[in-house]
Short mmCIF file of C-alpha atoms and ligand atoms in Angstrom, two decimals:
data_model
loop_
_atom_site.label_atom_id
_atom_site.label_comp_id
_atom_site.label_asym_id
_atom_site.label_seq_id
_atom_site.Cartn_x
_atom_site.Cartn_y
_atom_site.Cartn_z
CA UNK A 801 -20.10 12.53 8.86
CA UNK A 802 -16.68 11.57 10.28
CA UNK A 803 -15.60 13.48 13.39
CA UNK A 804 -12.17 14.89 12.57
CA UNK A 805 -11.42 15.38 16.29
CA UNK A 806 -12.08 11.73 17.17
CA UNK A 807 -9.18 9.48 18.10
CA UNK A 808 -9.23 6.13 16.24
CA UNK A 809 -10.74 3.27 18.20
CA UNK A 810 -10.93 -0.49 17.68
CA UNK A 811 -8.59 -1.71 14.98
CA UNK A 812 -7.59 1.91 14.26
CA UNK A 813 -5.99 2.07 17.71
CA UNK A 814 -3.40 -0.43 16.51
CA UNK A 815 -2.01 2.24 14.18
CA UNK A 816 -1.39 4.44 17.22
CA UNK A 817 0.65 1.63 18.77
CA UNK A 818 2.78 1.53 15.62
CA UNK A 819 3.17 5.32 15.68
CA UNK A 820 4.27 5.17 19.34
CA UNK A 821 7.02 2.69 18.42
CA UNK A 822 8.11 4.88 15.51
CA UNK A 823 8.14 7.96 17.73
CA UNK A 824 10.33 6.14 20.23
CA UNK A 825 12.73 4.86 17.59
CA UNK A 826 13.00 8.33 16.07
CA UNK A 827 14.41 9.63 19.39
CA UNK A 828 17.36 7.22 19.34
CA UNK A 829 20.76 8.47 18.20
CA UNK A 830 21.17 5.22 16.21
CA UNK A 831 17.62 5.38 14.76
CA UNK A 832 16.84 3.18 11.75
CA UNK A 833 14.44 5.85 10.43
CA UNK A 834 13.20 9.29 11.43
CA UNK A 835 9.42 9.61 11.59
CA UNK A 836 9.02 13.13 12.88
CA UNK A 837 5.21 13.04 12.67
CA UNK A 838 4.79 9.90 14.76
CA UNK A 839 5.10 11.82 18.06
CA UNK A 840 2.44 14.29 16.90
CA UNK A 841 -0.07 11.46 16.30
CA UNK A 842 0.68 9.99 19.72
CA UNK A 843 0.29 13.39 21.42
CA UNK A 844 -2.96 14.15 19.55
CA UNK A 845 -4.36 10.87 20.85
CA UNK A 846 -3.47 11.86 24.41
CA UNK A 847 -0.98 9.02 24.79
CA UNK A 848 2.10 9.53 27.01
CA UNK A 849 5.25 10.94 25.46
CA UNK A 850 7.69 8.28 24.27
CA UNK A 851 11.19 7.81 25.67
CA UNK A 852 14.04 6.37 23.66
CA UNK A 853 15.59 3.99 26.15
CA UNK A 854 14.32 0.60 27.27
CA UNK A 855 13.58 0.41 30.98
CA UNK A 856 14.33 -2.66 33.00
CA UNK A 857 10.64 -2.87 33.98
CA UNK A 858 9.42 -2.89 30.34
CA UNK A 859 7.71 -6.25 29.76
CA UNK A 860 9.75 -8.41 27.35
CA UNK A 861 6.66 -8.85 25.16
CA UNK A 862 6.37 -5.09 24.67
CA UNK A 863 10.06 -4.92 23.80
CA UNK A 864 9.70 -7.77 21.30
CA UNK A 865 6.79 -5.93 19.64
CA UNK A 866 8.78 -2.68 19.58
CA UNK A 867 11.73 -4.35 17.84
CA UNK A 868 9.38 -6.07 15.40
CA UNK A 869 7.75 -2.74 14.45
CA UNK A 870 11.11 -0.99 14.06
CA UNK A 871 12.68 -3.71 11.91
CA UNK A 872 9.62 -3.97 9.70
CA UNK A 873 9.38 -0.19 9.24
CA UNK A 874 12.97 0.07 8.08
CA UNK A 875 12.71 -3.05 5.93
CA UNK A 876 9.64 -1.74 4.09
CA UNK A 877 11.19 1.74 3.74
CA UNK A 878 14.08 0.10 1.90
CA UNK A 879 11.84 -2.20 -0.13
CA UNK A 880 9.52 0.59 -1.31
CA UNK A 881 12.38 2.88 -2.31
CA UNK A 882 14.13 0.06 -4.18
CA UNK A 883 10.91 -0.72 -6.07
CA UNK A 884 10.39 2.96 -6.93
CA UNK A 885 14.00 3.28 -8.09
CA UNK A 886 13.32 0.26 -10.30
CA UNK A 887 10.35 2.01 -11.95
CA UNK A 888 7.36 1.12 -9.75
CA UNK A 889 6.31 4.75 -9.43
CA UNK A 890 2.80 3.95 -8.26
CA UNK A 891 2.79 3.15 -4.56
CA UNK A 892 -0.31 1.88 -2.79
CA UNK A 893 -0.55 1.47 0.99
CA UNK A 894 -3.71 -0.48 1.86
CA UNK A 895 -4.34 0.11 5.59
CA UNK A 896 -1.87 2.99 5.61
CA UNK A 897 -2.81 3.91 9.18
CA UNK A 898 -0.42 6.58 10.45
CA UNK A 899 2.27 5.72 7.89
CA UNK A 900 4.12 8.91 6.90
CA UNK A 901 6.30 7.55 4.13
CA UNK A 902 4.76 10.02 1.67
CA UNK A 903 6.31 12.77 3.79
CA UNK A 904 9.60 11.32 4.96
CA UNK A 905 11.11 9.13 2.20
CA UNK A 906 13.15 10.50 -0.73
CA UNK A 907 10.83 9.40 -3.56
CA UNK A 908 11.97 9.71 -7.17
CA UNK A 909 10.27 12.33 -9.36
CA UNK A 910 6.94 11.11 -10.69
CA UNK A 911 6.04 8.96 -7.68
CA UNK A 912 2.30 8.80 -6.99
CA UNK A 913 1.29 7.34 -3.62
CA UNK A 914 -2.18 6.20 -2.53
CA UNK A 915 -3.15 5.65 1.09
CA UNK A 916 -6.26 3.59 1.88
CA UNK A 917 -7.73 3.20 5.36
CA UNK A 918 -10.98 3.54 7.25
CA UNK A 919 -12.59 7.02 7.24
CA UNK A 920 -12.16 7.55 10.99
CA UNK A 921 -8.44 6.84 10.77
CA UNK A 922 -7.80 9.09 7.80
CA UNK A 923 -9.80 11.99 9.29
CA UNK A 924 -7.62 11.88 12.42
CA UNK A 925 -4.43 11.55 10.37
CA UNK A 926 -5.23 14.44 8.03
CA UNK A 927 -6.07 16.73 10.93
CA UNK A 928 -2.75 16.04 12.70
CA UNK A 929 -0.73 16.37 9.48
CA UNK A 930 -2.48 19.67 8.70
CA UNK A 931 -1.67 20.93 12.21
CA UNK A 932 1.96 19.97 11.58
CA UNK A 933 1.89 21.73 8.17
CA UNK A 934 3.24 18.50 6.68
CA UNK A 935 3.98 18.52 2.93
CA UNK A 936 4.29 15.26 0.97
CA UNK A 937 7.41 14.74 -1.15
CA UNK A 938 5.44 12.87 -3.81
CA UNK A 939 1.92 13.11 -5.22
CA UNK A 940 -0.31 11.76 -2.44
CA UNK A 941 -3.94 10.68 -2.60
CA UNK A 942 -5.92 9.58 0.43
CA UNK A 943 -8.78 7.13 -0.02
CA UNK A 944 -11.19 6.43 2.85
CA UNK A 945 -12.48 2.90 2.26
CA UNK A 946 -13.11 -0.44 3.91
CA UNK A 947 -10.67 -2.95 2.41
CA UNK A 948 -13.24 -5.73 2.86
CA UNK A 949 -15.44 -4.08 0.22
CA UNK A 950 -15.09 -2.89 -3.38
CA UNK A 951 -12.21 -0.47 -2.91
CA UNK A 952 -10.54 -1.26 -6.26
CA UNK A 953 -13.02 0.80 -8.30
CA UNK A 954 -12.53 3.72 -5.91
CA UNK A 955 -8.77 3.48 -6.37
CA UNK A 956 -9.06 3.54 -10.16
CA UNK A 957 -11.56 6.42 -9.96
CA UNK A 958 -8.97 8.29 -7.86
CA UNK A 959 -6.45 8.05 -10.73
CA UNK A 960 -4.69 4.72 -10.14
CA UNK A 961 -3.48 3.19 -13.44
CA UNK A 962 -3.70 -0.64 -13.47
CA UNK A 963 -1.46 -0.67 -16.57
CA UNK A 964 1.47 0.91 -14.73
CA UNK A 965 3.86 -1.01 -12.48
CA UNK A 966 2.95 -0.60 -8.83
CA UNK A 967 4.44 -1.42 -5.46
CA UNK A 968 1.90 -2.41 -2.81
CA UNK A 969 2.50 -2.57 0.93
CA UNK A 970 -0.05 -4.08 3.32
CA UNK A 971 1.86 -3.61 6.58
CA UNK A 972 0.15 -4.84 9.73
CA UNK A 973 -3.16 -5.51 7.97
CA UNK A 974 -3.80 -9.13 7.06
CA UNK A 975 -3.84 -10.35 10.65
CA UNK A 976 -6.98 -8.23 11.19
CA UNK A 977 -8.80 -9.95 8.29
CA UNK A 978 -10.34 -13.40 8.04
CA UNK A 979 -8.86 -15.91 5.60
CA UNK A 980 -11.47 -15.15 2.92
CA UNK A 981 -11.16 -11.37 3.40
CA UNK A 982 -7.37 -11.57 3.13
CA UNK A 983 -7.56 -13.75 0.01
CA UNK A 984 -10.13 -11.42 -1.59
CA UNK A 985 -7.93 -8.42 -0.87
CA UNK A 986 -4.81 -10.03 -2.36
CA UNK A 987 -6.81 -11.27 -5.35
CA UNK A 988 -8.02 -7.71 -5.99
CA UNK A 989 -4.43 -6.47 -5.69
CA UNK A 990 -3.35 -9.06 -8.27
CA UNK A 991 -6.07 -7.97 -10.69
CA UNK A 992 -4.78 -4.39 -10.47
CA UNK A 993 -1.08 -5.31 -10.83
CA UNK A 994 0.76 -5.00 -14.15
CA UNK A 995 3.58 -7.53 -14.71
CA UNK A 996 6.67 -6.54 -12.75
CA UNK A 997 4.62 -4.94 -9.95
CA UNK A 998 5.67 -5.71 -6.37
CA UNK A 999 3.57 -6.76 -3.44
CA UNK A 1000 4.77 -6.78 0.14
CA UNK A 1001 3.04 -7.51 3.42
CA UNK A 1002 3.32 -8.72 6.96
CA UNK A 1003 1.68 -11.94 7.98
CA UNK A 1004 1.89 -13.73 11.31
CA UNK A 1005 4.03 -16.83 11.38
CA UNK A 1006 2.08 -18.83 14.03
CA UNK A 1007 5.02 -19.98 16.13
CA UNK A 1008 7.11 -16.82 15.73
CA UNK A 1009 8.40 -15.26 18.93
CA UNK A 1010 6.31 -12.06 18.63
CA UNK A 1011 3.05 -13.95 18.04
CA UNK A 1012 3.67 -16.43 20.86
CA UNK A 1013 4.59 -13.72 23.35
CA UNK A 1014 1.65 -11.48 22.44
CA UNK A 1015 -0.86 -14.30 22.80
CA UNK A 1016 0.65 -15.28 26.16
CA UNK A 1017 0.62 -11.77 27.65
CA UNK A 1018 -2.54 -10.61 29.48
CA UNK A 1019 -1.75 -6.89 28.95
CA UNK A 1020 -1.71 -7.48 25.18
CA UNK A 1021 -4.94 -9.45 25.06
CA UNK A 1022 -6.82 -6.43 23.65
CA UNK A 1023 -4.56 -6.48 20.60
CA UNK A 1024 -4.69 -10.24 20.20
CA UNK A 1025 -8.51 -10.15 20.45
CA UNK A 1026 -8.60 -8.14 17.20
CA UNK A 1027 -6.59 -10.76 15.31
CA UNK A 1028 -8.60 -12.70 12.73
CA UNK A 1029 -5.71 -14.86 11.52
CA UNK A 1030 -5.21 -13.57 7.97
CA UNK A 1031 -4.64 -15.94 5.05
CA UNK A 1032 -5.42 -19.46 6.16
CA UNK A 1033 -2.48 -20.94 4.25
CA UNK A 1034 1.21 -20.27 3.89
CA UNK A 1035 1.47 -16.88 2.14
CA UNK A 1036 4.33 -18.07 -0.09
CA UNK A 1037 2.19 -20.95 -1.37
CA UNK A 1038 -0.79 -18.62 -1.88
CA UNK A 1039 1.33 -16.10 -3.81
CA UNK A 1040 2.95 -18.78 -5.99
CA UNK A 1041 -0.53 -20.09 -6.86
CA UNK A 1042 -1.87 -16.66 -7.78
CA UNK A 1043 0.60 -15.26 -10.30
CA UNK A 1044 3.33 -13.98 -8.01
CA UNK A 1045 6.96 -14.97 -7.46
CA UNK A 1046 7.24 -14.89 -3.64
CA UNK A 1047 10.15 -14.24 -1.32
CA UNK A 1048 10.27 -14.55 2.49
CA UNK A 1049 12.49 -12.24 4.57
CA UNK A 1050 13.41 -13.56 8.01
CA UNK A 1051 13.14 -10.86 10.68
CA UNK A 1052 16.06 -12.12 12.78
CA UNK A 1053 18.39 -11.97 9.77
CA UNK A 1054 17.17 -8.45 8.98
CA UNK A 1055 17.64 -7.35 12.60
CA UNK A 1056 21.22 -8.64 12.53
CA UNK A 1057 21.87 -6.77 9.29
CA UNK A 1058 20.54 -3.56 10.91
CA UNK A 1059 22.61 -4.15 14.06
CA UNK A 1060 19.57 -4.68 16.28
CA UNK A 1061 18.60 -7.48 18.66
CA UNK A 1062 16.33 -10.13 17.21
CA UNK A 1063 14.95 -13.44 18.44
CA UNK A 1064 17.62 -15.63 16.95
CA UNK A 1065 16.11 -18.66 15.31
CA UNK A 1066 12.61 -17.08 15.16
CA UNK A 1067 10.67 -18.02 12.03
CA UNK A 1068 8.90 -14.64 11.89
CA UNK A 1069 9.36 -12.30 8.96
CA UNK A 1070 7.88 -10.49 6.00
CA UNK A 1071 6.74 -11.35 2.48
CA UNK A 1072 7.41 -9.74 -0.87
CA UNK A 1073 6.55 -10.85 -4.40
CA UNK A 1074 6.91 -9.85 -8.04
CA UNK A 1075 3.92 -10.05 -10.41
CA UNK A 1076 4.54 -12.53 -13.20
CA UNK A 1077 3.37 -11.93 -16.78
CA UNK A 1078 0.17 -13.57 -17.98
C1 LIG B 738 -1.49 -2.04 12.77
S1 LIG B 738 -2.18 -0.73 11.85
C2 LIG B 738 -0.96 -0.62 10.57
C3 LIG B 738 -0.94 0.71 9.89
C4 LIG B 738 0.19 0.96 8.89
N1 LIG B 738 0.17 0.03 7.79
C5 LIG B 738 1.52 0.93 9.57
O1 LIG B 738 2.18 -0.11 9.60
O2 LIG B 738 1.88 1.97 10.12
C6 LIG B 738 -3.55 -1.51 11.03
C7 LIG B 738 -4.36 -0.57 10.15
O3 LIG B 738 -5.30 -1.36 9.43
C8 LIG B 738 -6.45 -0.57 9.24
N2 LIG B 738 -7.54 -1.46 8.88
C9 LIG B 738 -7.92 -2.59 9.54
N3 LIG B 738 -8.99 -3.15 8.93
C10 LIG B 738 -9.27 -2.36 7.86
C11 LIG B 738 -10.26 -2.42 6.84
N4 LIG B 738 -11.17 -3.38 6.80
N5 LIG B 738 -10.26 -1.46 5.89
C12 LIG B 738 -9.34 -0.45 5.93
N6 LIG B 738 -8.37 -0.36 6.86
C13 LIG B 738 -8.35 -1.29 7.82
C14 LIG B 738 -6.62 0.12 10.58
O4 LIG B 738 -7.49 1.24 10.52
C15 LIG B 738 -5.18 0.48 10.90
O5 LIG B 738 -4.84 1.75 10.42
#
């Protein structure tokens, strides 16, 4: 039996770090998104209240991670809405964590959104959302499951239609999986994706500024210790070899487009792909 009062631990704690960044961004007058539930998750976990401004004593590594999380949140907000507007009305968030897009994005009519994560995480999330009287703006289904095991059947049993075009987002997940687990997950996603479906995810670029700084910072060693590396090969090559047309989105270029600081010249970024027929 999952304890609904428990605060996520282990890899689940990483979702709280993301929520803290989203809470902080949501306080800024020039915010790139407004996640009004993020602060409630952080408070329910007993973490300190966020403040919008950067302090001069903030470690640069923490600031780099904050900017990474903010840019990626806004980028995937835009990507998911564009896919939905283009007819991908099934949305699946493997490792949804404390993602509140079901509640805060203007989804088109008919959007059905599935959130998959570990039972402990989803129990905590549902309790906080219930306390906040949060109401989704699309049809939302929550699926407690381990993404290293046979979650695909559970998704279909929950109503997912493999014949309909879908947009998938695995944000902040693959790095916590081994190469074979990441490949198995993406293979299962491919098997459930009708032609024209979209897939998007984050994946560490080994020499990107955020990865280098995190690995080199003692206070972030707890986070880095959870990293399993993700796909052992270049994600674009993997996608191209498995029925997808890939695209890479450089984070520095996105940051510039959003008017935010970025590590200029960094190779870090995000992946998206379109499912090819056949
Ligand atoms: C960094 S958080 C990202 C959460 C969310 N995608 C976001 O960006 O807000 C990583 C998430 O992966 C989930 N996760 C890690 N391994 C998992 C697994 N094997 N099965 C299901 N969820 C997993 C954790 O519980 C956590 O919620």
